[in-house]
Short mmCIF file of C-alpha atoms and ligand atoms in Angstrom, two decimals:
data_model
loop_
_atom_site.label_atom_id
_atom_site.label_comp_id
_atom_site.label_asym_id
_atom_site.label_seq_id
_atom_site.Cartn_x
_atom_site.Cartn_y
_atom_site.Cartn_z
CA MET A 15 14.72 6.52 -12.26
CA ASN A 16 13.56 7.54 -8.78
CA ALA A 17 10.07 6.85 -7.45
CA LEU A 18 8.78 10.38 -8.05
CA ALA A 19 10.02 10.47 -11.65
CA ALA A 20 8.49 7.02 -12.38
CA THR A 21 5.14 7.98 -10.83
CA SER A 22 5.00 11.34 -12.59
CA ARG A 23 5.89 9.67 -15.90
CA ASN A 24 2.92 7.32 -15.56
CA PHE A 25 0.68 10.24 -14.62
CA LYS A 26 1.78 12.31 -17.63
CA GLN A 27 1.21 9.40 -19.99
CA ALA A 28 -2.29 8.95 -18.54
CA ALA A 29 -3.00 12.70 -18.79
CA LYS A 30 -2.01 12.57 -22.47
CA LEU A 31 -4.26 9.58 -23.18
CA LEU A 32 -7.14 11.36 -21.44
CA GLY A 33 -6.44 14.62 -23.29
CA LEU A 34 -6.35 16.58 -20.01
CA ASP A 35 -6.13 20.34 -20.14
CA SER A 36 -2.45 21.27 -19.58
CA LYS A 37 -3.19 23.60 -16.63
CA LEU A 38 -5.31 20.94 -14.94
CA GLU A 39 -2.57 18.38 -15.60
CA LYS A 40 0.01 20.63 -13.96
CA SER A 41 -2.16 21.38 -10.96
CA LEU A 42 -2.97 17.68 -10.33
CA LEU A 43 0.75 16.92 -9.94
CA ILE A 44 1.40 19.60 -7.31
CA PRO A 45 0.91 18.34 -3.74
CA PHE A 46 -1.63 20.12 -1.55
CA ARG A 47 0.77 20.32 1.42
CA GLU A 48 4.23 18.98 2.34
CA ILE A 49 5.02 18.75 6.04
CA LYS A 50 8.51 18.19 7.46
CA VAL A 51 9.08 18.05 11.22
CA GLU A 52 12.01 17.33 13.53
CA CYS A 53 11.11 14.75 16.17
CA THR A 54 13.52 14.85 19.11
CA ILE A 55 13.17 12.19 21.80
CA PRO A 56 15.13 11.02 24.82
CA LYS A 57 16.57 7.55 24.13
CA ASP A 58 16.43 4.86 26.83
CA ASP A 59 20.09 5.57 27.67
CA GLY A 60 19.30 9.24 28.45
CA THR A 61 20.83 10.72 25.28
CA LEU A 62 18.77 12.77 22.83
CA ALA A 63 18.06 11.64 19.27
CA SER A 64 16.39 13.54 16.46
CA TYR A 65 14.50 12.05 13.51
CA VAL A 66 12.93 13.75 10.50
CA GLY A 67 9.24 13.07 9.92
CA PHE A 68 7.28 13.78 6.74
CA ARG A 69 3.63 13.90 5.75
CA VAL A 70 2.80 14.76 2.17
CA GLN A 71 -0.87 15.50 1.51
CA HIS A 72 -1.22 15.22 -2.23
CA ASP A 73 -4.86 15.76 -3.17
CA ASN A 74 -8.29 16.03 -1.53
CA ALA A 75 -10.62 16.56 -4.49
CA ARG A 76 -12.50 13.28 -3.81
CA GLY A 77 -12.40 13.31 0.01
CA PRO A 78 -10.09 13.27 3.04
CA MET A 79 -6.49 12.43 2.21
CA LYS A 80 -5.50 8.87 3.06
CA GLY A 81 -2.31 6.88 3.27
CA GLY A 82 0.16 5.07 5.46
CA ILE A 83 3.02 6.23 7.65
CA ARG A 84 6.23 4.25 7.26
CA TYR A 85 9.26 3.99 9.53
CA HIS A 86 12.30 3.17 7.44
CA HIS A 87 15.87 4.38 7.29
CA GLU A 88 15.55 5.23 3.57
CA VAL A 89 12.46 7.45 3.91
CA ASP A 90 13.06 10.67 1.97
CA PRO A 91 10.83 13.57 0.83
CA ASP A 92 10.86 12.58 -2.87
CA GLU A 93 9.77 9.04 -2.11
CA VAL A 94 7.02 10.16 0.28
CA ASN A 95 5.87 12.64 -2.35
CA ALA A 96 5.63 9.90 -4.99
CA LEU A 97 3.82 7.54 -2.63
CA ALA A 98 1.34 10.28 -1.65
CA GLN A 99 0.59 10.90 -5.33
CA LEU A 100 0.13 7.15 -5.91
CA MET A 101 -2.38 7.06 -3.03
CA THR A 102 -4.48 9.70 -4.86
CA TRP A 103 -4.70 7.52 -7.97
CA LYS A 104 -5.10 4.32 -5.91
CA THR A 105 -8.10 5.54 -3.87
CA ALA A 106 -9.68 6.73 -7.13
CA VAL A 107 -9.08 3.35 -8.82
CA ALA A 108 -10.71 1.64 -5.81
CA ASN A 109 -13.50 4.26 -6.05
CA ILE A 110 -13.44 5.04 -2.34
CA PRO A 111 -14.15 8.65 -1.29
CA TYR A 112 -10.62 9.71 -0.45
CA GLY A 113 -7.67 11.65 -1.75
CA GLY A 114 -4.05 10.68 -1.21
CA ALA A 115 -1.32 11.22 1.38
CA LYS A 116 1.72 9.39 2.75
CA GLY A 117 4.07 9.92 5.63
CA GLY A 118 7.20 8.56 7.13
CA ILE A 119 9.94 8.95 9.66
CA GLY A 120 13.57 8.32 8.69
CA CYS A 121 14.54 5.78 11.34
CA SER A 122 15.39 2.09 11.70
CA PRO A 123 12.49 0.78 13.79
CA GLY A 124 14.36 -2.46 14.54
CA ASP A 125 17.05 -0.46 16.37
CA LEU A 126 14.56 1.36 18.64
CA SER A 127 12.99 -0.07 21.80
CA ILE A 128 9.19 -0.16 22.11
CA SER A 129 9.22 2.82 24.47
CA GLU A 130 11.48 4.79 22.10
CA LEU A 131 9.09 4.01 19.22
CA GLU A 132 6.17 5.15 21.35
CA ARG A 133 7.90 8.44 22.27
CA LEU A 134 8.83 9.04 18.63
CA THR A 135 5.27 8.37 17.44
CA ARG A 136 3.78 10.66 20.10
CA VAL A 137 6.18 13.53 19.27
CA PHE A 138 5.43 13.13 15.54
CA THR A 139 1.68 13.22 16.31
CA GLN A 140 2.08 16.34 18.48
CA LYS A 141 3.73 18.07 15.54
CA ILE A 142 1.12 17.16 12.92
CA HIS A 143 -2.13 16.80 14.92
CA ASP A 144 -3.57 20.08 13.62
CA LEU A 145 -3.05 18.98 10.02
CA ILE A 146 -4.62 15.51 10.18
CA GLY A 147 -8.21 14.65 11.12
CA ILE A 148 -11.24 12.44 10.41
CA HIS A 149 -12.31 14.58 7.44
CA THR A 150 -8.88 15.98 6.55
CA ASP A 151 -6.18 13.31 6.48
CA VAL A 152 -6.43 9.80 7.93
CA PRO A 153 -3.10 7.95 8.45
CA ALA A 154 -2.68 4.14 8.53
CA PRO A 155 0.19 1.65 8.98
CA ASP A 156 2.80 1.07 6.30
CA MET A 157 6.25 -0.51 6.33
CA GLY A 158 7.80 -0.51 9.80
CA THR A 159 4.57 0.59 11.52
CA ASN A 160 1.61 -1.45 12.76
CA ALA A 161 -1.64 -1.42 14.72
CA GLN A 162 0.20 -0.43 17.93
CA THR A 163 1.68 2.63 16.17
CA MET A 164 -1.85 3.65 15.16
CA ALA A 165 -3.05 3.18 18.77
CA TRP A 166 -0.37 5.66 19.97
CA ILE A 167 -1.34 8.18 17.27
CA LEU A 168 -5.03 7.79 18.18
CA ASP A 169 -4.27 8.34 21.88
CA GLU A 170 -2.02 11.37 21.32
CA TYR A 171 -4.40 12.96 18.80
CA SER A 172 -7.35 12.39 21.19
CA LYS A 173 -5.58 14.43 23.90
CA PHE A 174 -5.94 17.48 21.66
CA HIS A 175 -9.24 16.78 19.90
CA GLY A 176 -11.25 14.38 22.12
CA TYR A 177 -11.62 10.65 21.52
CA SER A 178 -11.37 10.16 17.74
CA PRO A 179 -11.01 6.52 16.63
CA ALA A 180 -11.66 7.42 12.95
CA VAL A 181 -8.52 9.60 12.78
CA VAL A 182 -6.42 6.53 11.93
CA THR A 183 -7.18 3.12 10.40
CA GLY A 184 -5.36 -0.16 10.80
CA LYS A 185 -5.89 0.15 14.58
CA PRO A 186 -6.10 -2.79 16.97
CA VAL A 187 -9.59 -4.32 16.83
CA ASP A 188 -10.02 -3.51 20.55
CA LEU A 189 -9.77 0.21 19.67
CA GLY A 190 -12.18 0.15 16.73
CA GLY A 191 -9.96 -1.49 14.12
CA SER A 192 -11.76 -3.49 11.44
CA LEU A 193 -11.83 -7.24 11.39
CA GLY A 194 -9.99 -8.37 8.28
CA ARG A 195 -7.73 -5.27 7.93
CA ASP A 196 -4.60 -7.22 8.77
CA ALA A 197 -5.14 -9.66 5.89
CA ALA A 198 -6.78 -7.12 3.57
CA THR A 199 -3.89 -6.24 1.24
CA GLY A 200 -2.91 -9.90 0.75
CA ARG A 201 -6.57 -10.84 0.28
CA GLY A 202 -6.98 -8.00 -2.23
CA VAL A 203 -3.98 -9.35 -4.16
CA LEU A 204 -5.75 -12.72 -4.27
CA PHE A 205 -9.02 -11.19 -5.55
CA ALA A 206 -7.26 -9.04 -8.18
CA THR A 207 -5.25 -12.04 -9.37
CA GLU A 208 -8.41 -14.15 -9.51
CA ALA A 209 -10.11 -11.50 -11.66
CA LEU A 210 -7.15 -11.38 -14.06
CA LEU A 211 -6.86 -15.18 -14.30
CA ALA A 212 -10.61 -15.50 -14.88
CA GLU A 213 -10.23 -13.37 -18.03
CA HIS A 214 -8.01 -16.15 -19.36
CA GLY A 215 -10.31 -18.96 -18.27
CA LYS A 216 -8.09 -19.87 -15.31
CA GLY A 217 -8.41 -19.97 -11.53
CA ILE A 218 -5.94 -19.82 -8.62
CA ALA A 219 -6.01 -23.60 -8.22
CA GLY A 220 -3.11 -25.32 -9.93
CA GLN A 221 -1.17 -22.11 -10.72
CA ARG A 222 2.45 -21.73 -9.57
CA PHE A 223 3.21 -18.58 -7.56
CA VAL A 224 6.49 -16.87 -6.64
CA ILE A 225 6.32 -14.25 -3.88
CA GLN A 226 8.99 -11.65 -3.08
CA GLY A 227 8.58 -10.47 0.52
CA PHE A 228 7.11 -12.42 3.43
CA GLY A 229 5.82 -9.61 5.65
CA ASN A 230 2.19 -8.60 6.08
CA VAL A 231 1.25 -8.65 2.37
CA GLY A 232 3.43 -11.54 1.20
CA SER A 233 2.59 -13.89 4.06
CA TRP A 234 -1.18 -13.29 3.86
CA ALA A 235 -1.11 -13.64 0.08
CA ALA A 236 0.83 -16.92 0.44
CA GLN A 237 -1.64 -18.31 3.00
CA LEU A 238 -4.75 -17.33 1.04
CA ILE A 239 -3.36 -18.52 -2.30
CA THR A 240 -2.53 -21.88 -0.72
CA GLU A 241 -6.05 -22.11 0.78
CA ALA A 242 -7.46 -21.42 -2.71
CA GLY A 243 -5.45 -24.32 -4.19
CA GLY A 244 -2.53 -22.37 -5.66
CA LYS A 245 1.02 -23.68 -5.31
CA VAL A 246 3.59 -21.24 -3.85
CA ILE A 247 6.89 -22.54 -5.22
CA ALA A 248 9.36 -19.84 -4.11
CA ILE A 249 9.42 -17.06 -1.51
CA SER A 250 12.05 -14.55 -0.42
CA ASP A 251 12.48 -12.03 2.34
CA VAL A 252 15.33 -9.78 3.39
CA THR A 253 17.11 -12.73 5.07
CA GLY A 254 17.00 -15.22 2.16
CA ALA A 255 14.89 -17.23 -0.25
CA VAL A 256 13.48 -20.74 -0.47
CA LYS A 257 12.26 -22.78 -3.44
CA ASN A 258 10.23 -25.99 -3.56
CA SER A 259 8.61 -26.97 -6.85
CA ASN A 260 6.15 -29.24 -5.00
CA GLY A 261 4.81 -26.23 -3.10
CA ILE A 262 6.08 -24.63 0.11
CA ASP A 263 4.32 -25.53 3.36
CA ILE A 264 3.23 -21.97 4.26
CA ALA A 265 2.03 -22.75 7.81
CA LYS A 266 5.45 -24.28 8.55
CA LEU A 267 7.25 -21.32 6.98
CA MET A 268 5.15 -18.87 9.04
CA LYS A 269 6.22 -20.68 12.22
CA HIS A 270 9.87 -20.78 11.16
CA SER A 271 9.85 -17.12 10.17
CA ALA A 272 8.29 -16.03 13.49
CA GLU A 273 10.78 -18.07 15.51
CA ASN A 274 13.86 -17.11 13.46
CA ARG A 275 12.94 -13.57 12.35
CA GLY A 276 13.01 -14.56 8.70
CA ILE A 277 13.03 -17.28 6.06
CA LYS A 278 16.77 -18.03 6.30
CA GLY A 279 17.47 -21.58 7.50
CA PHE A 280 14.01 -22.95 6.55
CA ASP A 281 14.34 -26.67 5.78
CA GLY A 282 11.13 -27.06 3.72
CA GLY A 283 12.86 -26.45 0.37
CA ASP A 284 16.15 -25.44 -1.27
CA ALA A 285 17.81 -22.18 -0.22
CA VAL A 286 18.22 -20.03 -3.36
CA ASP A 287 19.70 -16.64 -4.24
CA PRO A 288 16.97 -14.01 -3.48
CA THR A 289 17.93 -12.01 -6.60
CA SER A 290 17.09 -15.01 -8.85
CA LEU A 291 13.51 -14.98 -7.59
CA LEU A 292 12.20 -12.32 -9.96
CA THR A 293 13.11 -14.44 -12.97
CA GLU A 294 12.01 -17.80 -11.54
CA GLU A 295 9.74 -19.83 -13.87
CA CYS A 296 6.14 -19.50 -12.59
CA ASP A 297 2.59 -18.52 -13.58
CA VAL A 298 2.22 -15.55 -11.21
CA LEU A 299 4.96 -13.42 -9.63
CA ILE A 300 3.92 -11.25 -6.66
CA PRO A 301 6.42 -8.53 -5.68
CA ALA A 302 5.46 -7.80 -2.04
CA ALA A 303 8.69 -6.40 -0.61
CA LEU A 304 9.93 -2.84 -0.97
CA GLY A 305 8.47 -0.62 -3.67
CA GLY A 306 10.53 0.07 -6.76
CA VAL A 307 12.12 -3.40 -7.10
CA ILE A 308 10.84 -3.64 -10.67
CA ASN A 309 11.12 0.08 -11.33
CA ASN A 310 14.74 0.81 -10.63
CA GLY A 311 17.28 1.41 -13.39
CA GLU A 312 18.91 -1.70 -14.81
CA MET A 313 16.74 -4.11 -12.87
CA HIS A 314 13.69 -2.46 -14.43
CA MET A 315 14.99 -2.80 -17.98
CA PHE A 316 16.14 -6.36 -17.38
CA VAL A 317 12.91 -7.58 -15.82
CA VAL A 318 10.58 -5.70 -18.16
CA GLN A 319 12.39 -7.04 -21.25
CA ILE A 320 12.17 -10.60 -20.02
CA LEU A 321 8.55 -10.24 -19.02
CA ALA A 322 7.53 -8.59 -22.29
CA LYS A 323 9.24 -11.32 -24.31
CA LYS A 324 7.29 -13.94 -22.44
CA GLY A 325 4.00 -12.08 -22.95
CA VAL A 326 3.58 -11.57 -19.20
CA LEU A 327 0.72 -9.34 -18.00
CA ILE A 328 1.51 -6.86 -15.21
CA LEU A 329 -1.23 -6.05 -12.71
CA PRO A 330 -0.32 -2.50 -11.58
CA ASP A 331 0.35 -1.90 -7.89
CA ILE A 332 -2.28 0.84 -7.53
CA LEU A 333 -4.86 -1.82 -8.37
CA ALA A 334 -3.26 -4.99 -6.96
CA ASN A 335 -2.49 -3.61 -3.49
CA SER A 336 -5.60 -1.44 -3.09
CA GLY A 337 -7.23 -4.01 -0.76
CA GLY A 338 -5.49 -2.49 2.27
CA VAL A 339 -6.79 1.03 1.81
CA THR A 340 -10.20 -0.32 0.80
CA VAL A 341 -10.61 -2.11 4.14
CA SER A 342 -9.20 1.01 5.84
CA TYR A 343 -12.15 2.81 4.26
CA PHE A 344 -14.51 0.15 5.70
CA GLU A 345 -12.88 0.70 9.11
CA TRP A 346 -13.40 4.48 8.90
CA VAL A 347 -17.04 3.95 7.87
CA GLN A 348 -17.58 1.57 10.83
CA ASN A 349 -16.02 4.10 13.25
CA ILE A 350 -18.14 6.96 11.95
CA GLN A 351 -21.31 4.81 12.09
CA GLY A 352 -20.36 3.31 15.44
CA PHE A 353 -21.33 -0.10 14.04
CA MET A 354 -18.93 -3.01 13.64
CA TRP A 355 -19.12 -5.37 10.66
CA ASP A 356 -18.37 -9.08 10.93
CA GLU A 357 -15.34 -10.37 9.05
CA GLU A 358 -17.39 -12.14 6.42
CA LYS A 359 -19.01 -8.84 5.42
CA VAL A 360 -15.60 -7.13 5.27
CA ASN A 361 -14.20 -9.84 2.99
CA ARG A 362 -17.32 -9.96 0.83
CA GLU A 363 -17.30 -6.18 0.31
CA LEU A 364 -13.57 -6.27 -0.39
CA LYS A 365 -14.14 -8.81 -3.16
CA THR A 366 -16.86 -6.59 -4.65
CA TYR A 367 -14.57 -3.51 -4.61
CA MET A 368 -11.51 -5.35 -6.00
CA THR A 369 -13.50 -7.03 -8.77
CA ARG A 370 -15.13 -3.71 -9.70
CA ALA A 371 -11.76 -1.93 -9.76
CA PHE A 372 -10.40 -4.62 -12.09
CA ARG A 373 -13.47 -4.42 -14.36
CA ASP A 374 -13.29 -0.59 -14.50
CA THR A 375 -9.55 -0.78 -15.29
CA LYS A 376 -10.19 -3.21 -18.14
CA GLU A 377 -12.85 -0.85 -19.50
CA MET A 378 -10.26 1.97 -19.60
CA CYS A 379 -7.82 -0.42 -21.36
CA ARG A 380 -10.45 -1.06 -24.01
CA SER A 381 -11.53 2.57 -24.46
CA HIS A 382 -7.97 4.00 -24.43
CA HIS A 383 -6.18 1.07 -26.15
CA CYS A 384 -3.64 0.68 -23.37
CA ASP A 385 -2.17 -1.93 -21.04
CA LEU A 386 -3.36 -2.64 -17.50
CA ARG A 387 -0.92 -0.17 -15.90
CA MET A 388 -2.17 2.70 -18.07
CA GLY A 389 -5.74 1.43 -17.68
CA ALA A 390 -5.44 1.88 -13.89
CA PHE A 391 -3.69 5.25 -14.17
CA THR A 392 -6.22 6.66 -16.66
CA LEU A 393 -9.05 5.37 -14.45
CA GLY A 394 -7.64 7.01 -11.30
CA VAL A 395 -6.49 10.25 -12.91
CA ASN A 396 -9.78 10.68 -14.79
CA ARG A 397 -11.85 10.31 -11.60
CA VAL A 398 -9.69 12.86 -9.74
CA ALA A 399 -9.72 15.27 -12.69
CA ARG A 400 -13.53 15.08 -12.93
CA ALA A 401 -13.93 15.76 -9.19
CA THR A 402 -11.46 18.66 -9.41
CA VAL A 403 -13.29 20.27 -12.32
CA LEU A 404 -16.70 19.76 -10.67
CA ARG A 405 -15.44 21.54 -7.56
CA GLY A 406 -14.38 24.50 -9.69
CA TRP A 407 -10.63 24.41 -9.65
CA GLU A 408 -10.13 27.58 -11.73
CA ALA A 409 -12.24 29.78 -9.43
N1 LIG B 10 0.61 -3.62 4.41
C1 LIG B 10 -0.27 -3.00 3.61
O1 LIG B 10 -1.48 -2.89 3.93
C2 LIG B 10 0.17 -2.43 2.30
C3 LIG B 10 1.47 -2.60 1.85
N2 LIG B 10 1.83 -2.13 0.61
C4 LIG B 10 3.19 -2.31 0.12
O2 LIG B 10 3.50 -3.68 0.07
C5 LIG B 10 4.89 -3.87 0.33
C6 LIG B 10 5.04 -4.84 1.51
O3 LIG B 10 4.39 -4.28 2.64
P1 LIG B 10 4.25 -5.07 4.01
O4 LIG B 10 4.07 -6.52 3.74
O5 LIG B 10 3.24 -4.35 4.80
O6 LIG B 10 5.67 -4.80 4.64
P2 LIG B 10 6.43 -5.67 5.73
O7 LIG B 10 7.45 -4.76 6.32
O8 LIG B 10 5.47 -6.38 6.62
O9 LIG B 10 7.17 -6.79 4.85
C7 LIG B 10 8.15 -6.51 3.90
C8 LIG B 10 8.81 -7.84 3.52
O10 LIG B 10 9.73 -7.60 2.47
C9 LIG B 10 10.94 -8.26 2.78
N3 LIG B 10 12.03 -7.62 2.07
C10 LIG B 10 12.61 -6.41 2.29
N4 LIG B 10 13.60 -6.22 1.41
C11 LIG B 10 13.64 -7.30 0.60
C12 LIG B 10 14.42 -7.68 -0.49
N5 LIG B 10 15.39 -6.89 -0.94
N6 LIG B 10 14.17 -8.88 -1.08
C13 LIG B 10 13.19 -9.69 -0.63
N7 LIG B 10 12.41 -9.38 0.42
C14 LIG B 10 12.62 -8.21 1.01
C15 LIG B 10 11.04 -8.18 4.30
O11 LIG B 10 11.94 -9.13 4.82
C16 LIG B 10 9.60 -8.49 4.66
O12 LIG B 10 9.38 -9.88 4.63
C17 LIG B 10 5.48 -2.47 0.63
O13 LIG B 10 6.03 -1.99 -0.57
C18 LIG B 10 4.25 -1.67 1.03
O14 LIG B 10 4.40 -0.30 0.77
C19 LIG B 10 0.94 -1.50 -0.20
C20 LIG B 10 -0.35 -1.32 0.19
C21 LIG B 10 -0.83 -1.69 1.50
O1 LIG B 11 -4.70 1.73 4.68
C1 LIG B 11 -4.41 2.88 4.33
O2 LIG B 11 -5.12 3.83 4.55
C2 LIG B 11 -3.13 3.21 3.61
C3 LIG B 11 -2.53 2.08 2.86
C4 LIG B 11 -1.33 2.56 2.12
O3 LIG B 11 -0.54 3.35 2.57
C5 LIG B 11 -1.17 2.02 0.79
O4 LIG B 11 -2.14 1.50 0.21
O5 LIG B 11 -0.07 2.16 0.22
#
């Protein structure tokens, strides 16, 4: 099942549970706008190269559309469409005043030089600058992009519209980025996990964690979980996987990974097959690599069957990873107010938002007799549907 089919299936199930009007249901699935642009740039060797860029703006009933821009060779319109739709439900679950969007360029960022990446980002921005904006659509980093990418977008956009720091989030702090944004998604994963464990009378301390992916989200989650007393016993990335039942030394792994561009060769545990990681014995499994690892075909059936048999609870991604977009919202608010928060305030507010999103999700589980995934979807879809109706969608 592809990403769009899986996302739409969850939406339809939520719409049914909520008893949504069929016309409203249909209209909520249709994206507001789908943009596709050719981005042609001179390469460093003087040849020309062309890349396809996408921005799907799914829904703006609750506010400006919001979502990351990813650079990845597998970016395709269906996937971007699904991710844009997920952003709509995610911002509603987090109860931040945004709709949903997502973008991407089909390229392998690792094969491009910094100046090629800059040229590509500037050309992409030139092509979409009239369709994004502080109160229209606010991009952010995603896989393969980072704070520097946002700085280039901000600079290029500002050439057309005047200096506009709030047009992107996830910027460098020197350009109005928020303190705490870098760690926000990993920290949000920690807070959401804490809220779930607390329901069962447990805390992070003493639990065994397995983490798939050691990039921004996985590495911050690993550091913060370790600080909170949790034991990270296995981690993988695209280069390999390591296991140590006494707990992996995360600071040492961070250093190794930075110096060797990955986990492979780390001597602080046993090297294991990365595919065995998802079924490793543990208390909490955090998938923080590519999307769809537990949603795709056979792997999905295999993992879900094993997890269900073991009575495992699944914290849905639109709740668990909403910390990133929540702190993006704080960044946007700070830019608009022209007032910078200290990091303690950012983290404190993030905890409040994550804990509230978990509590509201549980309330939907209780009122609609469903699991956490459907609890989050019904919560998000219901908030967007209410806003849509209030704005007079049939007019
Ligand atoms: N960074 C953010 O603020 C947010 C990220 N996410 C999602 O979280 C996930 C991770 O994002 P980031 O950490 O930002 O990306 P990243 O690019 O920094 O890290 C991705 C990690 O996954 C690893 N990886 C890739 N393929 C793998 C495989 N087959 N097996 C094991 N590891 C593999 C990579 O080696 C890398 O360590 C993505 O799905 C992203 O869309 C969601 C919300 C916000
Ligand atoms: O920080 C943001 O605005 C976007 C984050 C994002 O793309 C995501 O949550 O998947």
